[in-house]
XYZ file of C-alpha atoms in Angstrom:
603
model
C -0.682 -52.037 73.791
C 0.413 -51.408 76.977
C -1.939 -51.623 79.798
C -1.129 -49.636 82.932
C -2.551 -50.454 86.694
C -5.597 -48.248 87.265
C -6.330 -50.794 84.360
C -6.278 -48.044 81.057
C -5.634 -48.754 77.747
C -2.727 -47.296 75.729
C -2.612 -47.522 72.106
C 1.079 -47.375 70.681
C 1.557 -46.463 67.306
C 3.331 -48.828 65.332
C 6.417 -47.114 63.292
C 6.772 -46.395 59.687
C 8.153 -49.717 58.393
C 11.011 -49.108 56.022
C 11.016 -50.218 52.331
C 13.570 -53.114 52.011
C 16.664 -51.883 50.411
C 17.245 -53.084 46.723
C 20.194 -55.449 46.580
C 22.438 -55.335 44.346
C 21.512 -58.328 42.390
C 17.826 -57.123 42.351
C 19.237 -53.531 40.418
C 20.873 -55.162 37.542
C 17.969 -57.897 37.103
C 15.177 -54.557 37.282
C 17.680 -53.132 34.473
C 18.176 -56.711 32.799
C 14.243 -55.804 32.511
C 13.764 -52.730 31.095
C 16.493 -53.341 28.143
C 15.060 -57.317 27.246
C 11.173 -56.189 27.491
C 8.251 -55.112 25.092
C 7.155 -52.892 28.193
C 10.695 -52.135 29.691
C 11.518 -50.213 26.255
C 7.536 -48.802 25.108
C 5.515 -49.100 27.763
C 1.823 -48.421 28.067
C 2.206 -45.251 25.443
C 0.150 -45.026 22.831
C 3.166 -43.453 20.036
C 0.713 -42.944 17.304
C -1.736 -40.977 18.787
C 1.449 -38.315 19.413
C 2.312 -38.730 15.727
C -1.410 -38.275 14.594
C -2.141 -34.493 12.599
C -4.847 -32.710 13.164
C -6.492 -32.697 9.812
C -9.854 -30.617 9.316
C -12.682 -31.299 10.903
C -12.250 -34.803 11.727
C -11.958 -36.578 15.355
C -9.939 -37.851 17.680
C -10.944 -40.868 18.863
C -7.477 -43.176 19.920
C -7.682 -43.630 23.489
C -5.378 -40.841 25.814
C -1.928 -42.398 26.873
C -1.066 -42.688 30.739
C 0.486 -39.692 32.630
C 3.795 -41.195 33.522
C 4.646 -38.353 36.920
C 7.994 -37.830 38.392
C 9.427 -40.116 39.438
C 7.358 -43.212 37.680
C 8.988 -46.004 35.787
C 9.411 -44.188 32.225
C 10.403 -47.064 29.329
C 12.899 -45.835 27.037
C 11.728 -45.191 23.712
C 9.055 -43.165 25.520
C 11.985 -41.110 27.127
C 14.437 -41.161 24.196
C 10.983 -39.187 22.245
C 9.907 -37.261 25.395
C 12.942 -35.534 25.932
C 13.840 -35.133 21.665
C 10.696 -32.993 22.536
C 11.534 -31.223 24.695
C 15.542 -30.743 22.908
C 13.527 -28.879 19.824
C 11.623 -26.833 21.845
C 14.735 -24.979 23.246
C 16.560 -25.305 20.209
C 15.073 -22.043 18.978
C 15.247 -19.975 21.584
C 19.135 -21.228 22.500
C 20.255 -20.498 19.286
C 18.807 -16.805 18.746
C 20.774 -14.798 21.822
C 23.835 -15.830 20.049
C 23.595 -14.731 16.980
C 21.702 -11.443 17.127
C 24.665 -10.961 20.170
C 27.401 -11.429 17.464
C 25.171 -10.528 14.641
C 25.111 -7.197 16.544
C 28.734 -7.507 17.422
C 29.839 -8.437 13.348
C 32.587 -11.492 14.921
C 33.849 -13.307 12.568
C 31.511 -16.256 11.974
C 33.957 -18.828 14.017
C 33.173 -16.953 16.707
C 29.350 -17.421 15.952
C 29.651 -20.403 15.942
C 31.540 -21.662 18.852
C 29.398 -19.031 20.660
C 25.773 -20.948 19.883
C 27.284 -24.332 20.393
C 28.288 -23.519 23.371
C 24.579 -22.127 24.265
C 23.589 -25.443 23.626
C 26.403 -27.042 25.806
C 26.202 -24.704 29.058
C 22.524 -25.080 28.858
C 22.528 -28.513 28.868
C 25.124 -29.276 31.231
C 23.466 -26.474 33.640
C 19.633 -28.023 32.935
C 21.403 -31.410 34.448
C 21.667 -28.966 37.900
C 18.312 -27.734 37.617
C 16.440 -30.817 37.280
C 18.866 -31.819 40.380
C 17.641 -31.706 43.716
C 20.356 -32.037 46.198
C 20.082 -31.202 49.865
C 22.170 -27.990 51.629
C 22.732 -27.652 54.782
C 20.458 -25.900 56.989
C 17.410 -27.427 54.793
C 18.172 -25.855 52.281
C 17.955 -27.672 48.273
C 19.744 -26.845 44.952
C 17.334 -27.499 41.941
C 13.771 -28.158 41.799
C 13.937 -31.467 41.431
C 11.354 -31.330 38.570
C 11.430 -31.221 34.449
C 12.858 -27.427 34.603
C 15.522 -26.547 31.534
C 17.432 -23.943 31.154
C 18.317 -22.006 28.502
C 19.744 -18.158 27.587
C 17.601 -15.322 28.471
C 15.993 -12.885 26.231
C 16.187 -10.755 29.286
C 19.365 -10.086 28.681
C 19.341 -8.969 25.052
C 18.085 -4.731 25.848
C 20.177 -4.557 27.980
C 23.678 -5.605 26.241
C 22.005 -4.247 23.355
C 22.631 -0.482 25.802
C 26.265 -1.440 26.558
C 26.806 -1.853 23.106
C 25.578 1.286 22.398
C 27.567 2.728 24.830
C 30.260 0.344 24.499
C 30.802 1.690 20.886
C 29.864 5.237 21.432
C 32.992 5.930 23.939
C 35.978 3.956 21.820
C 36.161 0.942 23.198
C 34.757 -0.584 20.329
C 36.180 0.464 17.212
C 34.179 2.047 14.349
C 35.507 1.133 10.459
C 34.587 4.557 7.984
C 34.811 3.483 3.957
C 36.082 5.403 1.795
C 33.133 7.024 0.720
C 32.860 8.676 4.071
C 30.229 6.078 6.456
C 30.771 4.553 8.920
C 29.652 0.792 10.080
C 30.649 -1.186 13.403
C 33.849 -3.493 14.020
C 34.185 -6.387 15.365
C 33.917 -6.091 19.351
C 34.228 -9.304 21.025
C 35.419 -7.437 24.079
C 32.298 -6.094 24.508
C 30.780 -9.610 24.919
C 33.256 -10.617 27.079
C 32.009 -7.310 29.413
C 29.170 -8.855 29.341
C 29.673 -12.040 30.139
C 31.736 -10.727 33.273
C 28.950 -8.272 34.702
C 26.742 -10.912 34.580
C 29.061 -13.136 36.396
C 29.514 -10.527 39.254
C 25.425 -9.829 39.382
C 24.736 -13.719 40.021
C 25.741 -13.458 43.722
C 22.408 -11.457 43.721
C 19.480 -14.125 42.784
C 21.908 -16.593 44.819
C 21.343 -14.764 48.319
C 17.686 -14.062 46.547
C 17.215 -17.836 46.960
C 17.321 -17.449 50.472
C 14.838 -14.804 50.606
C 11.568 -17.136 51.750
C 8.849 -16.659 48.252
C 5.873 -14.818 50.892
C 8.491 -11.986 50.856
C 9.657 -12.425 46.995
C 6.357 -12.476 45.574
C 4.709 -9.146 48.255
C 8.147 -6.844 46.979
C 7.925 -7.780 43.206
C 3.830 -8.873 42.517
C 2.090 -9.663 39.309
C 1.514 -5.460 38.198
C 4.956 -5.336 38.727
C 7.230 -8.438 36.732
C 3.988 -8.331 34.034
C 4.834 -5.336 32.850
C 8.609 -6.026 32.974
C 7.981 -9.218 30.939
C 5.142 -7.227 28.303
C 8.221 -4.810 27.886
C 11.141 -7.092 27.418
C 8.878 -9.150 24.097
C 7.875 -5.581 22.680
C 11.299 -4.523 23.171
C 13.035 -7.298 21.191
C 10.886 -7.544 18.790
C 11.393 -3.434 17.646
C 15.067 -4.030 18.127
C 15.888 -7.435 17.102
C 12.910 -9.591 15.543
C 10.776 -7.778 13.272
C 14.157 -5.527 12.142
C 15.446 -9.345 10.714
C 12.320 -9.863 9.360
C 13.258 -6.757 6.575
C 16.444 -8.783 5.701
C 19.132 -8.147 8.913
C 19.347 -6.074 12.029
C 22.633 -5.029 10.884
C 23.853 -1.155 10.014
C 21.492 -2.479 6.294
C 18.576 -1.927 7.878
C 19.847 1.303 7.349
C 19.713 1.310 3.748
C 22.916 3.382 3.508
C 23.647 4.805 -0.060
C 27.102 2.891 0.256
C 29.003 0.635 1.899
C 28.891 -3.022 2.765
C 25.775 -3.001 4.399
C 23.985 -0.813 1.370
C 21.914 -4.651 0.756
C 21.486 -6.473 2.751
C 22.355 -8.851 5.440
C 25.664 -7.678 3.353
C 26.903 -6.566 -0.512
C 28.596 -10.208 -0.512
C 25.631 -12.280 0.809
C 24.532 -14.177 -2.371
C 21.352 -12.550 -3.229
C 22.160 -9.762 -1.566
C 18.505 -7.385 -1.630
C 17.646 -3.769 0.107
C 16.300 -3.393 3.765
C 12.465 -4.063 3.702
C 12.169 -5.972 0.174
C 9.198 -8.306 -0.371
C 11.027 -11.381 -1.681
C 12.368 -11.026 2.493
C 9.388 -10.023 4.096
C 8.042 -12.834 1.899
C 10.409 -15.574 3.340
C 9.639 -14.356 6.571
C 6.240 -14.541 6.692
C 6.420 -18.214 5.417
C 7.910 -19.284 8.302
C 5.594 -17.524 10.217
C 3.132 -19.043 8.549
C 4.064 -22.366 9.131
C 4.628 -22.827 12.555
C 0.558 -21.135 12.286
C 0.020 -24.277 9.927
C 2.044 -27.129 12.711
C -0.326 -25.544 15.422
C -3.231 -25.727 13.426
C -3.167 -29.074 12.170
C 0.085 -30.604 13.188
C 0.559 -33.641 15.534
C 1.655 -33.183 18.572
C 5.007 -33.710 17.998
C 4.906 -31.094 16.176
C 3.548 -28.785 17.722
C 5.651 -28.872 19.783
C 8.822 -28.511 17.745
C 6.875 -25.515 15.677
C 9.124 -23.157 15.179
C 11.742 -25.327 14.546
C 9.198 -26.630 11.744
C 9.569 -22.706 10.541
C 12.515 -22.435 10.357
C 13.746 -25.859 8.428
C 10.185 -24.751 5.816
C 11.435 -21.064 5.511
C 15.574 -22.266 5.023
C 14.502 -25.157 2.256
C 12.777 -22.854 0.384
C 14.939 -19.830 0.778
C 17.958 -21.935 0.141
C 16.452 -23.048 -2.733
C 15.733 -19.714 -4.649
C 19.542 -19.179 -3.753
C 19.818 -16.761 -0.896
C 22.208 -19.057 1.261
C 25.361 -19.764 1.891
C 26.912 -22.533 2.335
C 30.029 -21.552 3.899
C 29.604 -21.028 7.825
C 29.311 -24.811 7.649
C 32.252 -25.912 5.569
C 33.589 -23.360 7.656
C 32.092 -24.938 11.411
C 34.307 -27.244 12.891
C 33.001 -30.995 13.337
C 33.627 -31.538 16.952
C 33.778 -28.316 19.475
C 33.143 -27.878 22.939
C 33.471 -24.957 25.841
C 36.612 -22.485 25.622
C 37.590 -23.292 22.367
C 37.517 -20.022 22.028
C 37.501 -17.372 24.841
C 36.441 -13.560 25.173
C 38.114 -11.279 27.653
C 35.815 -11.430 30.436
C 35.834 -8.122 32.685
C 33.390 -6.076 34.813
C 31.188 -2.636 32.853
C 30.988 0.150 35.824
C 27.907 1.484 33.983
C 26.379 -2.332 33.941
C 25.874 -3.691 36.888
C 22.460 -1.485 37.910
C 20.483 -2.773 35.063
C 22.331 -6.198 34.893
C 21.152 -6.365 38.673
C 17.302 -5.892 37.555
C 17.782 -8.267 35.215
C 18.379 -11.017 36.987
C 15.812 -9.915 39.816
C 13.320 -10.109 36.636
C 15.365 -14.119 35.968
C 14.247 -14.863 39.691
C 10.629 -14.153 39.516
C 10.557 -15.498 35.652
C 11.693 -19.245 37.566
C 8.994 -18.546 40.206
C 6.499 -18.588 37.768
C 7.539 -21.240 35.928
C 8.431 -23.580 38.449
C 5.336 -22.754 39.565
C 3.787 -23.955 35.832
C 6.108 -26.695 35.809
C 4.836 -27.950 39.347
C 1.036 -27.874 38.322
C 1.177 -30.089 35.136
C 3.701 -32.237 37.038
C 0.828 -32.623 39.450
C 2.532 -31.665 42.450
C 1.395 -29.189 45.140
C 1.765 -25.730 44.859
C 1.551 -24.561 47.921
C 3.170 -25.704 51.866
C 6.773 -26.490 52.345
C 8.094 -29.047 49.717
C 6.669 -26.654 47.224
C 8.925 -23.575 48.797
C 12.562 -25.949 48.658
C 11.828 -25.894 45.142
C 11.173 -22.535 44.040
C 14.614 -21.722 47.089
C 16.175 -24.609 45.682
C 15.234 -23.804 41.823
C 16.371 -19.669 42.179
C 19.706 -20.852 43.538
C 20.562 -22.775 41.291
C 19.126 -20.091 38.444
C 21.728 -17.629 40.233
C 24.457 -20.661 40.534
C 24.060 -20.994 36.175
C 24.294 -17.244 36.085
C 27.534 -18.258 37.247
C 28.720 -20.646 35.697
C 27.257 -19.543 32.005
C 29.501 -16.782 31.912
C 32.207 -19.257 32.816
C 30.960 -21.431 29.693
C 31.414 -18.016 27.967
C 27.153 -18.149 27.522
C 25.248 -14.870 28.554
C 22.495 -15.528 32.194
C 20.113 -18.608 31.878
C 16.463 -18.575 32.669
C 13.924 -21.313 33.798
C 11.742 -21.955 29.935
C 8.481 -21.703 29.845
C 7.809 -23.183 27.097
C 8.944 -27.085 28.216
C 5.716 -27.060 30.313
C 3.971 -26.990 27.486
C 5.931 -30.162 26.378
C 4.725 -32.514 29.337
C 0.755 -31.471 29.523
C 1.296 -32.631 25.434
C 3.056 -35.675 25.771
C 1.816 -36.578 29.219
C 4.944 -36.761 30.602
C 6.514 -34.764 33.534
C 9.145 -37.622 33.910
C 12.682 -36.387 34.842
C 14.134 -39.030 32.983
C 13.075 -37.458 29.844
C 14.453 -34.464 30.717
C 17.856 -35.955 31.489
C 17.664 -37.039 27.755
C 17.412 -34.122 26.636
C 19.825 -32.722 28.022
C 21.619 -35.239 26.258
C 20.638 -34.079 23.004
C 21.067 -30.122 24.224
C 24.956 -31.389 24.478
C 25.479 -33.291 21.449
C 24.088 -30.749 19.309
C 26.613 -28.491 20.650
C 29.915 -30.657 20.164
C 28.709 -31.544 16.679
C 30.190 -28.469 16.127
C 28.752 -28.370 11.959
C 24.730 -28.389 13.765
C 26.015 -24.789 14.671
C 27.186 -24.068 10.459
C 23.644 -24.943 10.163
C 21.559 -22.815 12.391
C 24.736 -19.693 11.301
C 23.736 -20.276 7.776
C 19.274 -19.406 8.534
C 18.810 -16.427 6.027
C 17.930 -13.443 8.119
C 14.982 -12.555 7.352
C 13.898 -16.452 8.479
C 14.701 -16.204 11.738
C 13.271 -12.889 11.504
C 9.773 -14.346 10.954
C 10.377 -16.894 13.682
C 12.495 -14.476 16.244
C 9.456 -12.529 15.991
C 7.035 -14.496 17.251
C 8.742 -15.593 19.720
C 9.340 -12.046 21.305
C 5.801 -11.733 20.828
C 4.944 -15.074 22.565
C 7.128 -13.226 25.597
C 5.012 -10.152 25.501
C 1.885 -12.801 26.134
C 3.043 -14.009 29.011
C 3.376 -11.132 30.472
C -0.216 -10.576 29.562
C -1.059 -13.481 30.852
C 0.974 -12.938 34.925
C -1.107 -9.570 34.373
C -4.547 -11.307 34.157
C -3.713 -12.383 37.872
C -4.364 -8.645 38.597
C -8.330 -7.550 39.939
C -7.386 -4.997 38.232
C -8.544 -2.123 40.658
C -7.999 1.642 40.354
C -4.565 1.308 41.814
C -3.079 -1.694 40.080
C -4.482 0.789 37.240
C -2.650 3.240 38.213
C 0.450 1.750 38.927
C 0.278 0.411 35.575
C -0.270 2.742 33.456
C 2.535 4.859 35.292
C 4.981 2.394 34.626
C 3.696 1.799 30.754
C 3.993 5.429 30.498
C 7.892 5.477 30.470
C 8.317 1.873 28.619
C 6.383 2.633 25.906
C 7.573 6.302 25.656
C 10.885 4.977 25.713
C 10.333 2.302 22.973
C 8.543 4.184 20.567
C 11.098 7.475 21.092
C 14.584 5.362 22.137
C 16.213 8.505 22.575
C 14.862 11.276 24.521
C 16.929 9.966 27.672
C 20.216 9.608 26.594
C 21.208 13.039 26.419
C 20.160 13.270 30.065
C 23.797 14.246 31.335
C 25.197 15.733 28.315
C 25.944 18.680 30.008
C 27.412 17.879 33.452
C 31.216 17.420 33.848
C 31.484 14.982 35.765
C 34.564 12.615 37.339
C 35.327 9.484 36.224
C 33.732 8.089 38.690
C 30.420 10.303 38.963
C 29.880 9.661 34.945
C 30.058 6.093 35.985
C 26.962 6.452 37.684
C 24.965 8.710 34.902
C 25.960 6.205 32.661
C 24.362 3.102 34.672
C 21.724 5.244 35.120
C 20.828 6.166 31.326
C 21.222 2.630 30.477
C 18.580 1.919 33.287
C 16.203 5.094 31.757
C 17.272 4.191 28.188
C 15.671 0.337 28.422
C 11.911 -0.112 28.155
C 12.075 -2.868 30.297
C 14.015 -1.599 33.291
C 12.463 2.479 33.485
C 8.819 0.347 33.457
C 10.180 -1.674 35.900
C 11.309 0.462 38.118
C 8.715 2.649 38.341
C 6.311 0.080 39.045
C 8.097 -1.665 42.600
C 8.783 2.552 43.653
C 4.823 3.060 43.335
C 3.714 -0.754 44.527
C 5.412 0.378 47.237
C 4.647 3.539 48.120
C 0.604 3.368 46.846
C -1.513 2.854 49.935
C -3.529 -0.227 49.270
C -7.337 -0.585 49.058
C -7.429 -1.427 53.296
C -5.352 1.530 54.422
C -6.881 4.185 51.336
C -10.124 2.691 53.285
C -8.439 3.682 56.281
C -8.656 7.731 55.494
C -11.447 8.271 53.523
C -12.816 6.990 57.259
C -10.709 7.224 60.246
C -13.137 6.311 62.711
C -13.310 3.056 61.537
C -9.858 0.425 61.372
C -11.187 -1.906 59.381
C -13.601 0.651 56.855
C -12.576 -0.606 53.823
C -12.551 -4.959 54.224
C -8.902 -7.009 53.553
C -9.465 -8.682 49.735
C -12.973 -6.735 49.176
C -12.880 -4.978 45.789
C -11.793 -1.506 45.365
C -14.564 -1.119 42.932
C -16.426 0.249 46.343
C -13.732 2.622 47.646
C -13.923 3.689 43.387
C -17.758 4.128 44.424
C -16.797 6.031 47.889
C -15.330 8.760 46.435
C -17.491 9.953 43.552
C -19.958 9.924 46.214
C -17.650 11.927 48.292
C -17.496 13.947 44.912
C -20.936 13.537 43.516
C -22.248 14.718 47.263
C -19.732 17.514 47.163
C -21.248 18.863 44.165
C -24.232 18.932 45.109
C -24.095 21.264 48.186
C -21.833 23.747 45.570
C -25.266 23.524 43.563
C -27.415 24.296 46.887
C -25.085 27.237 47.743
C -24.658 28.284 44.190
C -29.431 29.203 43.869
C -29.335 30.266 47.457
C -27.098 33.309 46.741
C -29.440 33.712 43.569
């Protein structure tokens, strides 16, 4: 407190006291306390609440466990258990894309097992980067600092399928002709290398987007755009992979040829091959699907977090007991493996650049939504500078993850949304659980026999589970669309986008021959091939239409100004556009009344 000559008093606010620095001895004592005491291992968490199933007509009277925030001291055992739950929740989503990619390209069993292991190891390493919060020069960050994990994205599948189809069509990938004249796709690891190289180059787009203000990104890609894209990603994957595998296999056996190795599913060399769509296959897929449903109805919170794995487990037990599974993939898989045991020729497929750029835009928008949800369930603010810095850091980590994942021989990654549900159920948002999750993922990948087990899963069992997963993706897109106010403008944009998206989905070849009559050189042909991939991929063409219409269709405020030029604020900001519709209908009704009165006078 200081005094001036005129008698006034100035109160000086004391400077904040710095937190005392913990000495090396103090840290050692804290670690010893955690390792040697019951509270350090278990804490106050009620593990019985986590493991008791939900029985019909039963009431859960157990005390709800405490919520462990981001920086709380997390008991060791709880961190291990919650991390294991996060790993199980991610597992099906991590193994599905490499299994689908390798099956589409008819790769050898050794490569298929390696791709699964690489996906697990790469996602574990890059999730650690995403959960970090490293300060960079210029006030930027790397990572969210939240329990936000990453995994192989489903958005890449449809674009990769289009690239694969183009490479088989132009002769880059081999086609095998049987003695009876039937053709089938031969192994083509170079096609996977082209997808990796294209994804590596295009990852710089998301890296650049991470430095764009979040508000600008949300204005450019509102829910009417992102929701449409996510809905069609899920719907496309159901038709391209999920339901085909449910019927017995997503390879050429679903065409039911009369001869060749794909005459029966999965192939004629399987232990018990059957025609595609046989009731035995449908039953296996339905069993795995219904297992997920029953776990959700009656399972404990722990089981609900790993319902997908339970579906695979129960379906595989029945399929193995009935003689449908082959253990050769397990015996051939190595005991220990790691990244770069097998490699691919990374090359850029020029016609795939534009479609892959669109994929990265969708990944960026998906990341913004998932990071926002992660902050909400972690009970952190979802607005302000700190939140915006988490979005920026998450997008940068996501873009760099796309770059390094290609070097890890893994397709682009995205922030996983299902782990937010694990946080909600377990009431643990501590980043320590996320680090344990990464440890488990890396271990799952290093032990190669685990990949062999996943590879031995029958396609029908996998199809029942992946159909549910892909439908959940579509449901998340519908959730994004629910944020719309469903004005006339929103309905118009959505309807126009879905017209192209659903049309392309239901009649896949409608745009495939659009440029067949064009005599183009090599450069122009590459551009036309790129446009063809966009036109033949439902979520890409729908996203492009929604994006363009969102830019050119006037908003409700602009429409109000056009209807009433004398009033610049004729339609107030935030006012429901139903009023605009009512105004338009009133104008039409008035015009109709004038027309009727004119007719009566004429008569």
